[in-house]
Amino acid sequence: MAQDNTQNVEKTEAEIMKEIIAGLESEEEKENVVYIDKNGKVYSNKPGLAKGIHPMNLDQEKGPFKLNGIEYAVPQDWLIPAGNSVGIKEIGTGAYRLIKSNSGYRKVEGYVNTTSNFKINPHDPDGKAPNTTPYLYLGASSSNGELDAGLLYNLYFQAWTPFVKESGKKLAGYSDDLKIASGKQVFLRFYIQDSNHVVLYVVPSGGTAKTFVYETKNTTWNANGTGVKMTS
């Protein structure tokens, strides 16, 4: 009798990235691609791209998180009103402008301008922990949870850096070392790729574009936008 030597062989990084890149919606997104799977393992299509990804070490009680030893305030998406709204909000940690779409959308994109016109006051004796954190981000909301993706002002680098954050019982978040100076126009695109993958595409003016594909761990999404509201 012939022996069955069939084995489950793990896919190589190249094979994984080939599949990930094939699922992107435009050719422009395929140049510099980073993929973060549900276990936090990071892959990329070019050497060195994955090294810039760092876990945000989110507090499970929706408190602050740490990057490079500095503590930051987390975006308080759970305070966003359930209904459709556009306006200035000031709840909890500070003011923010919210635009939330009607249900049925899966993609949002546009230009943002990074700024240095803000003041961050420390809330600890050593002056290392900011009590406010500027964000410029897009995202998605459904009855299943929230997901934010965009830019935050990174005090360690004194620059804006990309991030993605998923809500749920086990919060997950990652930031990248791509440094974007203040005073730059940045194109952001965020969309739901399939039930467990979302995409953030970042294009700094005069800089190198980068695509982040994130495999969700706590939430699932309808790729046709059913039940989904986009936020910005």
XYZ file of C-alpha atoms in Angstrom:
232
model
C 0.000 0.000 0.000
C 1.353 3.403 -0.928
C 2.082 5.680 2.029
C 0.410 9.071 2.148
C 3.138 11.604 2.841
C 0.900 14.644 2.357
C 1.805 17.382 4.848
C 0.366 20.743 5.743
C 3.069 23.078 4.556
C 3.026 26.646 5.824
C 2.858 29.313 3.175
C 5.956 31.393 2.665
C 5.876 35.143 3.251
C 6.070 35.659 -0.500
C 3.023 33.443 -1.055
C 1.055 35.196 1.682
C 1.904 38.636 0.332
C 1.032 37.603 -3.221
C -2.483 36.737 -2.042
C -2.790 39.912 0.030
C -1.632 42.166 -2.799
C -3.969 40.447 -5.275
C -6.897 41.516 -3.072
C -6.049 45.229 -3.161
C -8.368 47.384 -5.224
C -5.909 49.531 -7.174
C -2.438 49.210 -8.630
C -1.238 52.277 -6.735
C -1.785 50.460 -3.425
C 0.507 47.550 -4.342
C 3.938 49.216 -4.190
C 4.761 49.154 -0.456
C 2.487 46.783 1.439
C 2.454 45.647 5.069
C 0.124 42.928 6.321
C -0.727 42.358 10.004
C -2.492 39.059 10.628
C -4.932 38.341 13.471
C -2.120 37.019 15.661
C -0.093 40.196 15.250
C 2.470 38.670 12.880
C 3.708 41.226 10.366
C 4.559 40.547 6.721
C 5.658 42.837 3.892
C 6.419 42.756 0.181
C 9.779 44.531 0.575
C 12.651 44.137 3.056
C 12.438 46.397 6.078
C 8.817 47.524 5.695
C 7.590 45.243 8.481
C 10.170 46.450 11.012
C 8.352 49.729 11.562
C 5.178 48.125 12.942
C 4.678 48.308 16.724
C 1.805 47.090 18.954
C 0.019 49.979 20.662
C -0.290 48.074 23.975
C -3.889 49.162 24.459
C -5.407 49.209 27.921
C -8.248 46.688 28.064
C -10.310 49.159 30.062
C -10.132 51.581 27.113
C -7.513 53.681 28.792
C -4.221 54.955 27.366
C -1.682 52.999 25.347
C 2.105 53.124 25.073
C 4.438 53.614 22.109
C 8.209 53.858 22.521
C 7.674 54.161 26.275
C 5.355 57.166 25.964
C 1.747 56.955 27.126
C -1.009 58.287 24.841
C -4.731 58.922 25.119
C -6.778 56.500 23.023
C -9.439 57.629 20.485
C -12.719 57.393 22.371
C -14.850 55.874 19.637
C -17.232 54.294 22.158
C -18.422 57.831 23.011
C -19.607 58.533 19.454
C -23.421 58.905 19.380
C -25.317 56.022 17.823
C -27.271 58.194 15.399
C -26.006 59.914 12.276
C -24.265 63.127 13.179
C -21.994 65.839 11.921
C -20.596 68.419 14.275
C -18.221 69.297 17.039
C -18.211 66.956 20.013
C -16.581 67.469 23.390
C -16.841 64.422 25.615
C -14.255 62.926 27.918
C -10.774 63.763 26.682
C -11.477 66.682 24.372
C -13.129 68.062 21.292
C -13.358 66.218 18.020
C -15.185 66.618 14.739
C -17.248 63.632 13.669
C -18.757 62.767 10.332
C -20.652 59.487 10.257
C -22.297 58.164 7.086
C -25.615 56.430 6.729
C -25.538 52.648 6.873
C -24.472 50.775 3.742
C -20.975 52.049 2.974
C -17.602 50.265 2.923
C -15.043 52.844 1.768
C -13.973 56.386 2.662
C -11.092 58.499 1.366
C -9.900 62.079 1.298
C -7.139 64.552 2.074
C -6.056 65.705 5.524
C -3.554 68.373 6.521
C -1.142 67.588 9.325
C -0.565 70.461 11.705
C 1.667 71.567 14.545
C -0.950 74.056 15.756
C -1.723 72.268 19.015
C -0.438 72.115 22.575
C 0.040 68.900 24.513
C 0.312 69.221 28.288
C 1.801 66.337 30.291
C -0.271 64.752 33.053
C 2.573 63.079 34.935
C 5.444 64.575 37.000
C 8.088 63.481 34.481
C 6.340 65.203 31.600
C 6.336 62.049 29.472
C 2.645 61.241 29.295
C 0.429 63.577 27.248
C -3.120 64.220 28.441
C -4.281 64.778 24.866
C -3.273 63.232 21.550
C -4.104 64.698 18.117
C -5.554 62.221 15.615
C -6.552 62.389 11.953
C -8.364 59.194 11.132
C -11.071 57.364 9.213
C -12.922 54.249 10.251
C -15.927 51.989 10.254
C -18.713 51.351 12.734
C -21.334 48.612 12.997
C -23.286 46.739 15.646
C -20.297 44.400 15.705
C -17.758 47.016 16.769
C -15.523 49.905 15.723
C -12.307 50.220 13.761
C -10.161 53.368 13.408
C -7.281 53.886 10.980
C -5.293 56.972 10.060
C -2.645 59.182 11.657
C -1.676 60.089 15.214
C 0.896 62.606 16.404
C 3.822 60.577 17.719
C 5.700 62.494 20.430
C 8.719 60.201 20.216
C 9.273 61.088 16.550
C 7.739 64.583 16.723
C 5.849 63.598 13.578
C 2.570 62.065 12.417
C 2.549 58.284 12.041
C -0.054 55.791 10.708
C -2.066 53.567 13.050
C -4.942 51.088 13.064
C -7.052 50.242 16.127
C -9.810 47.661 16.552
C -12.343 47.633 19.387
C -13.777 44.566 21.072
C -13.222 42.530 24.219
C -9.516 42.293 23.399
C -8.511 45.650 21.972
C -5.885 45.518 19.236
C -3.827 48.353 17.801
C -0.662 48.931 15.793
C 1.375 51.960 14.763
C 3.955 52.370 12.010
C 7.205 54.341 11.918
C 6.373 56.151 8.671
C 7.124 59.735 9.730
C 5.037 62.538 8.234
C 5.994 66.091 9.121
C 3.518 68.738 10.180
C 2.318 71.033 7.420
C 1.877 68.222 4.893
C -1.170 67.226 2.879
C -1.825 63.498 3.182
C -4.211 61.325 1.185
C -5.942 58.636 3.256
C -8.045 55.771 1.943
C -9.752 53.229 4.177
C -11.968 50.360 3.069
C -13.334 46.977 4.041
C -11.719 44.349 1.846
C -13.643 41.319 3.104
C -15.225 40.065 6.323
C -11.917 39.994 8.203
C -9.601 42.391 6.355
C -9.466 46.174 6.157
C -7.063 48.390 4.213
C -5.459 51.743 5.042
C -3.613 53.514 2.206
C -1.452 56.510 3.179
C 0.118 58.936 0.674
C 2.107 61.834 2.157
C 2.640 64.800 -0.154
C 6.161 64.488 -1.552
C 6.706 61.224 0.347
C 6.434 57.469 -0.101
C 2.999 55.843 -0.113
C 2.355 52.843 2.115
C -0.494 50.324 2.321
C -1.523 48.584 5.526
C -3.710 45.470 5.411
C -5.070 44.461 8.792
C -6.744 41.133 9.587
C -9.390 41.804 12.212
C -9.461 39.681 15.331
C -12.520 40.916 17.228
C -14.831 42.157 14.493
C -16.276 40.982 11.183
C -17.475 43.228 8.369
C -19.735 43.055 5.343
C -17.650 43.774 2.265
C -20.715 45.241 0.531
C -21.213 47.727 3.356
C -24.407 46.243 4.754
C -24.875 47.478 8.324
C -21.678 49.550 8.165
C -21.291 53.282 8.751
C -18.060 54.980 7.724
C -16.590 57.613 10.022
C -14.132 60.435 9.547
